[in-house]
Structure formats: structure tokens, C-alpha cells
Short mmCIF file of C-alpha atoms and ligand atoms in Angstrom, two decimals:
data_model
loop_
_atom_site.label_atom_id
_atom_site.label_comp_id
_atom_site.label_asym_id
_atom_site.label_seq_id
_atom_site.Cartn_x
_atom_site.Cartn_y
_atom_site.Cartn_z
CA MET A 1 94.43 72.82 22.48
CA SER A 2 95.64 73.46 18.89
CA LEU A 3 94.57 76.83 16.73
CA LYS A 4 95.01 74.68 13.66
CA ASP A 5 92.06 75.73 11.05
CA LYS A 6 90.28 77.80 14.23
CA ASN A 7 88.08 80.74 12.32
CA ILE A 8 89.42 83.57 14.31
CA LEU A 9 87.84 86.97 13.98
CA LEU A 10 90.20 89.82 14.52
CA GLY A 11 88.28 93.20 14.88
CA VAL A 12 90.98 96.06 14.81
CA ALA A 13 89.60 99.08 15.37
CA GLY A 14 91.51 102.70 15.34
CA GLY A 15 93.82 102.88 18.34
CA ILE A 16 97.61 103.12 17.77
CA ALA A 17 97.99 99.64 19.65
CA ALA A 18 96.79 98.57 16.15
CA TYR A 19 100.21 98.00 15.04
CA LYS A 20 101.13 95.78 18.41
CA VAL A 21 98.10 93.63 16.64
CA VAL A 22 99.77 92.77 13.55
CA GLN A 23 102.05 90.58 15.57
CA VAL A 24 99.12 89.07 17.10
CA ALA A 25 97.48 88.32 13.71
CA ARG A 26 101.32 86.53 12.66
CA ASP A 27 101.27 84.44 15.82
CA LEU A 28 97.83 83.33 15.55
CA THR A 29 98.71 82.21 11.36
CA VAL A 30 101.97 80.67 12.46
CA ALA A 31 99.80 78.48 14.98
CA GLY A 32 97.74 77.08 12.27
CA ALA A 33 94.54 79.77 12.69
CA ARG A 34 92.45 80.95 10.19
CA VAL A 35 92.60 84.65 10.98
CA HIS A 36 89.59 86.91 9.04
CA VAL A 37 90.72 90.76 10.14
CA MET A 38 88.12 93.21 10.11
CA MET A 39 88.99 97.04 10.30
CA THR A 40 87.23 100.18 11.02
CA PRO A 41 88.38 103.33 8.87
CA GLY A 42 90.03 104.60 11.79
CA ALA A 43 92.00 101.39 12.03
CA THR A 44 93.26 101.53 8.16
CA ARG A 45 94.86 105.08 9.11
CA PHE A 46 97.20 103.58 11.42
CA ILE A 47 97.91 100.36 9.65
CA THR A 48 96.68 99.26 5.75
CA PRO A 49 94.71 96.00 5.28
CA LEU A 50 97.64 95.00 3.36
CA THR A 51 99.62 94.48 6.20
CA PHE A 52 97.53 92.23 7.80
CA GLN A 53 96.31 90.47 4.61
CA SER A 54 99.62 89.86 3.33
CA LEU A 55 100.34 88.25 7.16
CA THR A 56 97.04 86.05 7.12
CA ARG A 57 96.53 85.84 3.34
CA TYR A 58 92.92 85.86 3.95
CA PRO A 59 91.14 89.19 2.55
CA VAL A 60 90.88 92.09 5.14
CA HIS A 61 87.23 93.12 5.38
CA THR A 62 87.05 96.89 5.95
CA GLU A 63 83.62 97.43 4.48
CA VAL A 64 79.56 96.27 4.98
CA TRP A 65 79.05 96.76 1.78
CA GLU A 66 81.07 93.82 0.10
CA TYR A 67 80.12 91.91 -3.30
CA TRP A 68 78.49 88.69 -2.05
CA THR A 69 79.88 85.41 -3.95
CA GLN A 70 78.51 82.02 -3.81
CA GLU A 71 81.37 81.27 -1.44
CA ALA A 72 81.38 84.63 0.63
CA GLN A 73 78.34 86.52 1.95
CA GLY A 74 80.33 89.58 3.72
CA HIS A 75 79.66 89.76 7.75
CA ILE A 76 76.99 86.92 7.26
CA SER A 77 79.90 84.05 6.50
CA LEU A 78 82.58 85.89 8.14
CA ALA A 79 79.83 85.68 11.39
CA ARG A 80 78.57 82.14 10.41
CA GLU A 81 82.18 80.55 10.33
CA ALA A 82 83.83 81.92 13.37
CA ASP A 83 84.80 80.13 16.22
CA LEU A 84 86.11 82.81 18.22
CA ALA A 85 86.24 86.88 18.02
CA LEU A 86 88.92 89.27 19.30
CA ILE A 87 88.72 92.51 19.38
CA ALA A 88 91.83 94.46 19.53
CA PRO A 89 92.60 97.23 20.37
CA ALA A 90 89.03 97.74 21.72
CA THR A 91 88.83 101.48 21.66
CA ALA A 92 86.17 103.17 23.91
CA ASP A 93 84.23 103.82 20.31
CA ILE A 94 83.86 100.08 19.26
CA LEU A 95 83.57 99.43 22.97
CA ALA A 96 80.30 101.67 23.12
CA ARG A 97 78.88 100.84 19.81
CA LEU A 98 79.39 96.96 20.58
CA ALA A 99 77.36 97.66 24.06
CA LEU A 100 74.56 99.27 22.15
CA GLY A 101 74.41 96.91 19.72
CA LEU A 102 75.18 99.36 16.80
CA ALA A 103 75.65 97.69 13.24
CA ASP A 104 77.39 101.05 11.66
CA ASP A 105 80.79 99.25 10.32
CA ILE A 106 82.00 95.82 9.23
CA ILE A 107 83.04 94.77 13.16
CA THR A 108 79.79 95.90 14.88
CA THR A 109 77.28 94.19 12.15
CA THR A 110 79.38 91.40 12.15
CA MET A 111 79.76 90.92 16.02
CA LEU A 112 75.47 91.18 16.00
CA GLY A 113 75.28 88.35 14.02
CA LEU A 114 77.88 86.19 15.85
CA PRO A 115 76.06 83.05 16.36
CA PRO A 116 75.30 82.37 20.94
CA GLY A 117 78.51 81.03 22.91
CA VAL A 118 81.22 81.93 20.20
CA PRO A 119 83.95 83.31 22.80
CA VAL A 120 84.31 87.04 22.44
CA LEU A 121 87.44 88.49 23.62
CA LEU A 122 87.98 92.25 24.56
CA ALA A 123 91.64 93.87 24.59
CA PRO A 124 90.88 97.53 25.53
CA ALA A 125 93.70 100.29 25.39
CA MET A 126 93.33 103.92 25.54
CA GLU A 127 93.60 106.90 27.39
CA THR A 128 93.53 106.39 31.34
CA HIS A 129 90.69 108.72 31.38
CA MET A 130 88.65 107.31 28.74
CA TYR A 131 89.16 103.90 30.30
CA GLU A 132 88.19 104.80 34.09
CA HIS A 133 85.40 107.02 32.34
CA PRO A 134 81.53 105.82 33.77
CA ALA A 135 80.41 105.72 29.89
CA THR A 136 83.21 102.99 29.14
CA ARG A 137 82.92 101.15 32.07
CA GLN A 138 79.38 100.91 31.94
CA HIS A 139 79.72 99.36 28.19
CA LEU A 140 82.56 97.29 29.46
CA GLN A 141 80.44 95.89 32.22
CA THR A 142 77.25 95.36 29.64
CA LEU A 143 79.72 93.50 27.51
CA VAL A 144 80.91 91.08 30.33
CA GLU A 145 77.41 90.63 31.29
CA ARG A 146 76.53 89.45 27.77
CA GLY A 147 79.87 87.14 28.07
CA ALA A 148 82.23 88.88 26.87
CA GLN A 149 86.13 88.52 28.26
CA VAL A 150 88.12 91.13 28.70
CA ILE A 151 91.94 91.01 28.65
CA GLU A 152 92.54 93.77 30.99
CA PRO A 153 94.75 96.54 29.82
CA GLY A 154 98.60 96.97 31.53
CA TYR A 155 99.61 100.35 33.25
CA GLY A 156 102.53 101.62 31.67
CA ASN A 157 103.88 104.67 28.90
CA LEU A 158 100.70 105.51 27.05
CA ALA A 159 100.90 106.68 23.51
CA SER A 160 100.38 110.46 24.51
CA GLY A 161 103.23 110.37 27.02
CA ALA A 162 101.36 110.04 29.74
CA VAL A 163 101.84 106.51 32.52
CA GLY A 164 98.63 105.04 33.38
CA THR A 165 96.31 102.13 32.78
CA GLY A 166 95.19 101.68 29.27
CA ARG A 167 97.98 100.35 27.57
CA MET A 168 96.42 96.62 25.69
CA ALA A 169 98.08 93.99 27.05
CA ASP A 170 101.02 92.57 24.75
CA PRO A 171 100.45 90.31 21.99
CA ALA A 172 102.02 87.11 23.44
CA GLN A 173 98.89 87.69 26.51
CA LEU A 174 96.30 88.15 23.51
CA VAL A 175 97.37 84.72 22.02
CA SER A 176 97.39 83.11 25.74
CA ALA A 177 93.95 84.59 25.65
CA VAL A 178 93.19 83.05 22.89
CA ARG A 179 94.61 79.82 23.35
CA LEU A 180 92.76 79.72 26.92
CA ALA A 181 89.62 80.45 25.47
CA PHE A 182 89.58 77.22 22.93
CA GLY A 183 90.98 75.22 26.11
CA ARG A 184 87.54 76.04 27.96
CA MET A 185 85.79 74.52 25.00
CA GLY A 186 87.06 70.78 25.57
CA GLY A 187 90.77 70.56 25.90
CA ASP A 188 92.11 67.88 27.55
CA LEU A 189 92.24 69.27 31.12
CA HIS A 190 89.39 71.10 31.12
CA GLY A 191 87.81 71.17 34.41
CA LYS A 192 91.04 70.07 36.26
CA ARG A 193 92.83 72.26 38.74
CA LEU A 194 96.62 72.28 37.90
CA ILE A 195 99.42 73.61 40.44
CA ILE A 196 102.81 74.48 39.20
CA THR A 197 105.53 75.69 41.04
CA ALA A 198 108.53 77.31 38.87
CA GLY A 199 111.76 79.15 39.02
CA GLY A 200 114.36 79.04 41.77
CA THR A 201 114.20 80.09 45.35
CA GLN A 202 116.17 82.52 46.76
CA GLU A 203 117.78 82.26 50.19
CA ASN A 204 118.63 85.13 52.25
CA ILE A 205 122.50 85.73 53.47
CA ASP A 206 122.01 88.96 54.35
CA PRO A 207 119.60 91.93 52.58
CA VAL A 208 121.60 92.05 49.77
CA ARG A 209 123.13 88.52 49.38
CA TYR A 210 121.39 85.47 48.57
CA ILE A 211 121.70 81.77 47.71
CA GLY A 212 120.18 80.86 44.63
CA ASN A 213 120.63 78.94 41.36
CA ARG A 214 120.60 79.35 37.53
CA SER A 215 116.47 78.06 37.15
CA SER A 216 115.06 80.93 34.53
CA GLY A 217 111.70 79.49 35.04
CA GLN A 218 110.78 78.17 31.50
CA MET A 219 110.12 75.16 31.79
CA GLY A 220 107.59 75.77 34.80
CA TYR A 221 105.83 78.41 33.02
CA ALA A 222 105.78 76.68 29.52
CA LEU A 223 103.55 73.73 31.72
CA ALA A 224 101.62 76.72 33.17
CA GLU A 225 100.55 78.40 29.46
CA GLU A 226 100.28 74.63 27.82
CA ALA A 227 97.73 73.46 30.73
CA LEU A 228 95.75 76.55 30.46
CA ALA A 229 95.72 76.25 26.60
CA ARG A 230 94.11 72.83 27.37
CA GLY A 231 91.43 74.26 29.40
CA ALA A 232 93.04 73.87 32.80
CA GLU A 233 92.69 76.04 35.98
CA VAL A 234 96.48 76.83 37.03
CA THR A 235 97.93 78.17 40.16
CA LEU A 236 101.45 78.82 39.17
CA ILE A 237 104.10 79.39 42.05
CA SER A 238 107.09 81.25 41.40
CA GLY A 239 109.83 82.67 42.83
CA PRO A 240 111.76 85.36 41.02
CA VAL A 241 112.21 84.90 37.17
CA LYS A 242 112.28 87.44 34.09
CA LEU A 243 108.90 85.90 32.73
CA ALA A 244 105.33 87.59 32.40
CA PRO A 245 102.67 85.34 33.95
CA PRO A 246 100.88 83.20 31.80
CA PHE A 247 97.30 85.07 30.77
CA GLY A 248 94.38 83.38 32.77
CA CYS A 249 96.65 81.67 35.53
CA ASN A 250 96.46 82.51 39.27
CA PHE A 251 99.59 83.70 40.30
CA VAL A 252 101.78 83.27 43.27
CA GLY A 253 104.83 84.96 43.73
CA ILE A 254 107.82 83.56 46.46
CA THR A 255 111.17 83.72 46.94
CA SER A 256 111.98 81.42 49.44
CA THR A 257 112.07 77.44 50.04
CA LEU A 258 110.02 78.41 53.27
CA GLN A 259 107.38 80.61 51.56
CA LEU A 260 107.30 78.41 48.21
CA GLU A 261 106.01 75.52 51.01
CA GLN A 262 103.29 77.46 52.67
CA ALA A 263 102.14 79.18 49.40
CA VAL A 264 102.27 75.12 47.64
CA HIS A 265 100.11 74.19 50.87
CA GLN A 266 97.76 76.88 50.92
CA ALA A 267 97.12 76.33 47.17
CA LEU A 268 96.54 72.08 48.31
CA GLU A 269 94.39 73.55 51.07
CA ASN A 270 91.79 75.57 49.45
CA PRO A 271 88.67 73.66 50.21
CA ALA A 272 86.97 75.85 47.21
CA ALA A 273 89.52 74.22 44.71
CA LYS A 274 90.67 70.78 45.01
CA ALA A 275 93.52 70.15 43.27
CA ASP A 276 93.66 67.26 40.97
CA VAL A 277 97.69 67.71 39.73
CA LEU A 278 100.64 69.05 41.71
CA ILE A 279 103.88 69.88 39.05
CA MET A 280 106.83 70.77 40.90
CA ALA A 281 109.09 72.09 38.55
CA ALA A 282 110.89 75.00 40.44
CA ALA A 283 114.34 74.56 41.24
CA VAL A 284 114.39 74.55 45.28
CA ALA A 285 117.25 75.30 47.49
CA ASP A 286 117.89 72.55 49.47
CA PHE A 287 120.02 74.26 52.16
CA ARG A 288 119.36 78.06 53.28
CA PRO A 289 121.53 80.50 55.91
CA ALA A 290 120.61 79.36 59.16
CA SER A 291 120.04 82.67 60.34
CA PRO A 292 120.44 85.57 57.67
CA SER A 293 121.89 88.58 58.88
CA GLU A 294 119.54 91.43 59.28
CA GLN A 295 122.65 93.75 58.34
CA LYS A 296 125.15 93.63 55.40
CA ILE A 297 127.68 91.79 56.23
CA LYS A 298 130.85 93.37 56.10
CA LYS A 299 134.77 92.38 55.73
CA ASP A 300 136.14 92.35 59.46
CA GLY A 301 139.33 93.24 58.89
CA SER A 302 140.72 89.58 59.98
CA GLY A 303 141.54 88.68 56.58
CA GLN A 304 139.10 85.48 57.15
CA ALA A 305 135.39 85.18 54.83
CA PRO A 306 132.72 84.90 57.30
CA ASN A 307 131.55 81.09 58.13
CA ILE A 308 127.92 80.74 56.77
CA GLU A 309 126.13 77.95 58.65
CA LEU A 310 123.48 76.49 56.46
CA VAL A 311 120.32 74.23 57.87
CA LEU A 312 118.50 72.05 55.38
CA ASN A 313 115.22 73.02 53.72
CA PRO A 314 112.31 71.04 54.10
CA ASP A 315 111.60 68.66 51.10
CA ILE A 316 108.65 69.83 50.22
CA LEU A 317 107.08 66.94 47.71
CA ALA A 318 108.33 64.34 50.56
CA GLY A 319 106.84 66.54 53.00
CA LEU A 320 103.31 65.78 51.03
CA LYS A 321 103.31 61.70 52.00
CA GLY A 322 100.45 60.84 54.47
CA ARG A 323 99.28 64.31 54.61
CA PRO A 324 95.78 63.96 54.84
CA GLY A 325 92.87 65.33 52.29
CA LEU A 326 95.53 65.03 49.63
CA GLY A 327 94.00 61.57 48.61
CA GLY A 328 94.22 61.42 44.38
CA LEU A 329 96.51 64.07 44.27
CA LEU A 330 98.44 63.34 41.21
CA LYS A 331 101.72 64.65 41.92
CA VAL A 332 105.00 65.40 39.41
CA GLY A 333 108.38 65.73 40.37
CA PHE A 334 111.50 67.18 38.43
CA ALA A 335 115.00 65.05 39.15
CA ALA A 336 117.72 67.39 37.70
CA GLU A 337 120.90 65.29 37.88
CA THR A 338 124.38 65.20 36.73
CA GLU A 339 125.19 61.68 36.86
CA ASP A 340 123.23 58.16 36.76
CA LEU A 341 119.97 59.75 35.68
CA THR A 342 117.33 57.25 35.43
CA PHE A 343 118.71 55.54 38.55
CA ASN A 344 118.66 58.70 40.66
CA ALA A 345 115.19 59.79 39.19
CA GLU A 346 113.52 56.51 40.11
CA LYS A 347 114.84 56.36 43.70
CA LYS A 348 113.20 60.18 43.90
CA LEU A 349 110.02 59.17 42.62
CA GLN A 350 109.83 56.37 45.12
CA SER A 351 111.55 58.37 48.02
CA LYS A 352 109.02 61.38 47.41
CA ASP A 353 106.30 58.96 46.35
CA LEU A 354 105.25 60.12 42.91
CA ASP A 355 102.97 59.30 40.35
CA LEU A 356 105.54 60.52 37.59
CA ILE A 357 109.01 61.75 37.80
CA VAL A 358 110.81 64.34 34.90
CA ALA A 359 114.28 63.50 34.79
CA ASN A 360 116.79 65.68 33.10
CA ASP A 361 120.48 66.40 32.97
CA ALA A 362 121.00 69.51 35.13
CA VAL A 363 123.94 71.38 33.20
CA THR A 364 122.23 71.20 29.61
CA SER A 365 118.63 72.29 30.97
CA ILE A 366 118.78 74.41 33.59
CA GLY A 367 118.12 78.27 32.01
CA GLN A 368 117.97 77.05 28.45
CA PRO A 369 115.14 77.33 25.98
CA ASP A 370 114.98 73.53 25.12
CA ASN A 371 115.29 70.19 27.57
CA GLU A 372 115.88 66.59 26.82
CA VAL A 373 113.89 64.44 29.25
CA THR A 374 112.74 61.07 30.42
CA LEU A 375 109.27 60.63 32.03
CA ILE A 376 109.02 57.63 34.27
CA GLU A 377 106.37 57.02 35.62
CA ARG A 378 105.20 55.04 39.14
CA SER A 379 104.61 51.80 37.32
CA GLY A 380 107.78 51.66 36.03
CA MET A 381 106.98 52.38 32.56
CA ILE A 382 110.02 54.82 30.93
CA THR A 383 109.58 57.50 27.82
CA ASN A 384 112.45 58.92 26.38
CA LEU A 385 111.79 62.54 24.70
CA GLU A 386 114.17 63.94 22.01
CA ARG A 387 115.92 67.40 22.79
CA SER A 388 113.18 70.20 21.79
CA PRO A 389 111.61 73.40 22.90
CA LYS A 390 110.21 73.69 26.61
CA ARG A 391 106.58 74.16 25.46
CA VAL A 392 106.88 71.28 23.38
CA VAL A 393 108.06 68.95 26.33
CA ALA A 394 105.39 70.41 28.70
CA GLY A 395 103.03 69.15 25.96
CA ALA A 396 104.37 65.74 26.22
CA ILE A 397 104.23 65.87 29.96
CA LEU A 398 100.68 67.34 30.36
CA ASP A 399 100.29 63.89 27.75
CA LYS A 400 101.51 62.03 30.39
CA VAL A 401 99.29 63.48 33.20
CA VAL A 402 96.38 63.33 30.73
CA GLU A 403 96.84 59.71 30.56
CA ILE A 404 97.38 58.57 34.21
CA LEU A 405 94.10 60.76 35.43
CA ALA A 406 92.31 58.80 32.73
CA LYS A 407 93.39 55.44 34.42
CA ARG A 408 92.04 56.43 37.61
O1 LIG B 501 115.57 66.30 45.74
P1 LIG B 501 115.77 67.21 44.35
O2 LIG B 501 115.64 68.42 44.54
O3 LIG B 501 116.32 66.54 43.27
O4 LIG B 501 114.37 67.13 43.71
C1 LIG B 501 113.73 67.41 42.98
C2 LIG B 501 112.38 67.61 42.98
O5 LIG B 501 111.50 67.73 44.40
C3 LIG B 501 111.63 68.87 42.33
O6 LIG B 501 110.35 68.60 41.64
C4 LIG B 501 111.26 69.69 43.33
O7 LIG B 501 110.67 71.01 42.57
C5 LIG B 501 110.91 68.61 44.59
N1 LIG B 501 111.92 69.57 46.22
C6 LIG B 501 111.11 69.99 46.95
N2 LIG B 501 111.88 70.40 48.02
C7 LIG B 501 113.17 70.37 47.99
C8 LIG B 501 114.05 70.44 47.40
C9 LIG B 501 113.11 69.95 45.61
O8 LIG B 501 109.83 69.53 46.44
N3 LIG B 501 113.51 70.99 49.21
#
């Protein structure tokens, strides 16, 4: 869902992670949101209000005692007009004050006045012992019981030099969490369950070598991000890639094609969460070594290279044909071709019994940040899309998915 013209309250408390929130304010603004920053006195010691004001182009609020005008009534209008509130970094202190319902600064006062139903996101950041202290745990629990969503801090280097849990989530994750919250409020995939596969598989030759491909996972991850932003519940099944799983997805890491097949079957057979859509964006290895060596294969001195016998991997998509219990599942496949793109893709759509196939040039798409694709539907309808960033392509693919789902 677009962030355009959404009023986002960004409460910045006094923690060093405030420097990372500058990027969040910037990214949300670039995405079209109106970002209204509120800062505690502590926060202004780390970052100046001018920094946020320059990036968001809105006044930054640091005081409850502001002059009210016809248009702006300080914390009252801030709270009344908010579509979402994000507190980042959420320090132990502000969590305690929010949980107690204090109104002793601009953030806590405004948050008390927030109309019911406005999503509240909290991005804690603090030292491990503070985060794990029973008081902090209890305050967080209270806030969650009242409906707040916590963007969990990660494990890593903390400002003190220690290593532990308490490191604020990355700016990109905070932005994804905001998009997800809006998606859950009326995105066009709200209530739909998507299984998306991404990245390439690796087929072991021996413990250190494998047969792989150049897939970076960018297309599948962009689809997952975009689907989450439209309100879908997403299970992302991914081969080894250098990307962080999008915030809010159910992540399943796999390595080989056989593991991918098992993970897809498991996700499809989850009785508690029947999938509506399967998008196979993963670049699956068609062959694997018949019997991977348990030890590293050595040169044997014969002057001959070893012969590695290959066997066919199962075709996961084609294998779903006629599988019981999948009635109504919308299946989307990819066809990366080096010749006769449309012809070959249409053939694949039929042989794999797909509702939609995304055809692209294998050489100019794999591992690249952008993609030029042709969408071919079961009905024979063909849509050519111009070369665009994978996130834009993902949006167009999901538009089609929404369209096909609506026709059912
Ligand atoms: O046959 P080809 O590999 O070109 O088909 C591509 C599509 O089929 C992709 O959507 C890919 O994820 C899926 N696939 C599969 N199982 C395989 C190979 C590909 O499901 N073994």
C-alpha cells in the first residue's frame, strides 16, 4: 500500500540509535509520507531537530508547551491526524512512561491522545541487561496487550562495545514494518496467504563444492516485500542469498532443491493456513550430483578430472499438478530463457499447469537489480512490461495476481 500522504508520527527518544532513525525519516518522506517528528530532550542531545526538519520539511516537536494556532494545536492535532505512530528508538525510559500512561513530554502526551485503532510500532534499542530487565519486559508486555507491535531488536555490537541483544532493527526493517502495518489496514492482498520461493538452490558435489546459479534472490524478496506491504501473509522460502528476510514474513531457509520441495509441500499442507498463491521465483537446479561425496574430492594423480554423475531434480511446480488439497491455489512460475522467450514460456505455463508465468531473459535478469518481463496468463493474455527495478516489477506481478484472484 502506498505511503503517499500518510501522516506518520515518529517519536524519537534519547538513545544513540537515533542516528539510524534519520534514515527512516528520510525513507518514509521519499516514499510520500508526511513524517511528523517528536523528540525527547534526550534525543535532541544525539541529533538536532534541524536534521529531521530538513529531511521531513515539517516542524519537529520537542515541547508540549507550543503556541497553538488555528491550524496546529500541538499534541492535539498531531495525535488526531496521525495514521500511524512509530517510536524509534524506544528506550527503556520511554517504554516505561508509555506503559504507565505518563504525559510528561511531547511524545507521551501525544501518544495518550492517539485515537483508538491507530497502529503503534515500537522499535526498542538499549543495552541487553536493560532490555532483559523484568521491568522493561513487563512494560513491553503491557504495551503489546494494548495493541502495540514490537519491532524486535537484533543481536550484535552495541554502542557500549558489548555484544548482545538490544541493537535497534535496521532502518529498512522499520520502513518495512510501517508498510506492513498499513498493508494490514486494507491492502489489496489483505487476508491472502502467499508462499514465495526465492534465490538459487545449491546441490552438493562434496562438503565444500556445489552446483549453483547466479540468482541473487532480489526478485523473490521484492515480491515478498511488496506482498507484505499489500497486507498479505507471506511465507518466504529462500535459498542462500545475501539479503535480509523482509520484516514480518515467515522465513524458511533451504539449500538444495529437495529441501525446497519439502518446504513448499509443508507450507502448502499447513492446515491452519491454507495458501491462496504460490509464486515460484526461485532459480531451481534442474540436476544434482547423484551421490555427493562425503569427503572433499581430491585430484587422484591419474591426470583425469572426476566424472560427476548427475540425476534430474524433481520439477516442484509440475509435481503439484493434480496433487490433492490444492484446489483454488493460484500458481505463478518464472521462465528464464535465452531464446524464443514467449513461445517457451507459454509451453511451460501449460506443462506446469500455471495461472501466470513471468518470462524474462535469463542473461539480462539473473542477479541484476532490475528486470524486463512479459506476463503471460492462462487465458493467453500477454502483458509486456518495460525494464524497471525489481520492486516495480514485483508490484506489476502482484497487480495481476490480485486481478486473477478477483475473477475467481
Ligand atoms: O523449467 P524451468 O526451470 O525453466 O521452470 C522455471 C519455473 O519452474 C520457475 O518458476 C521455477 O521456480 C520452477 N521450477 C520448479 N522445479 C524445478 C525447476 C524449476 O518448480 N525443478
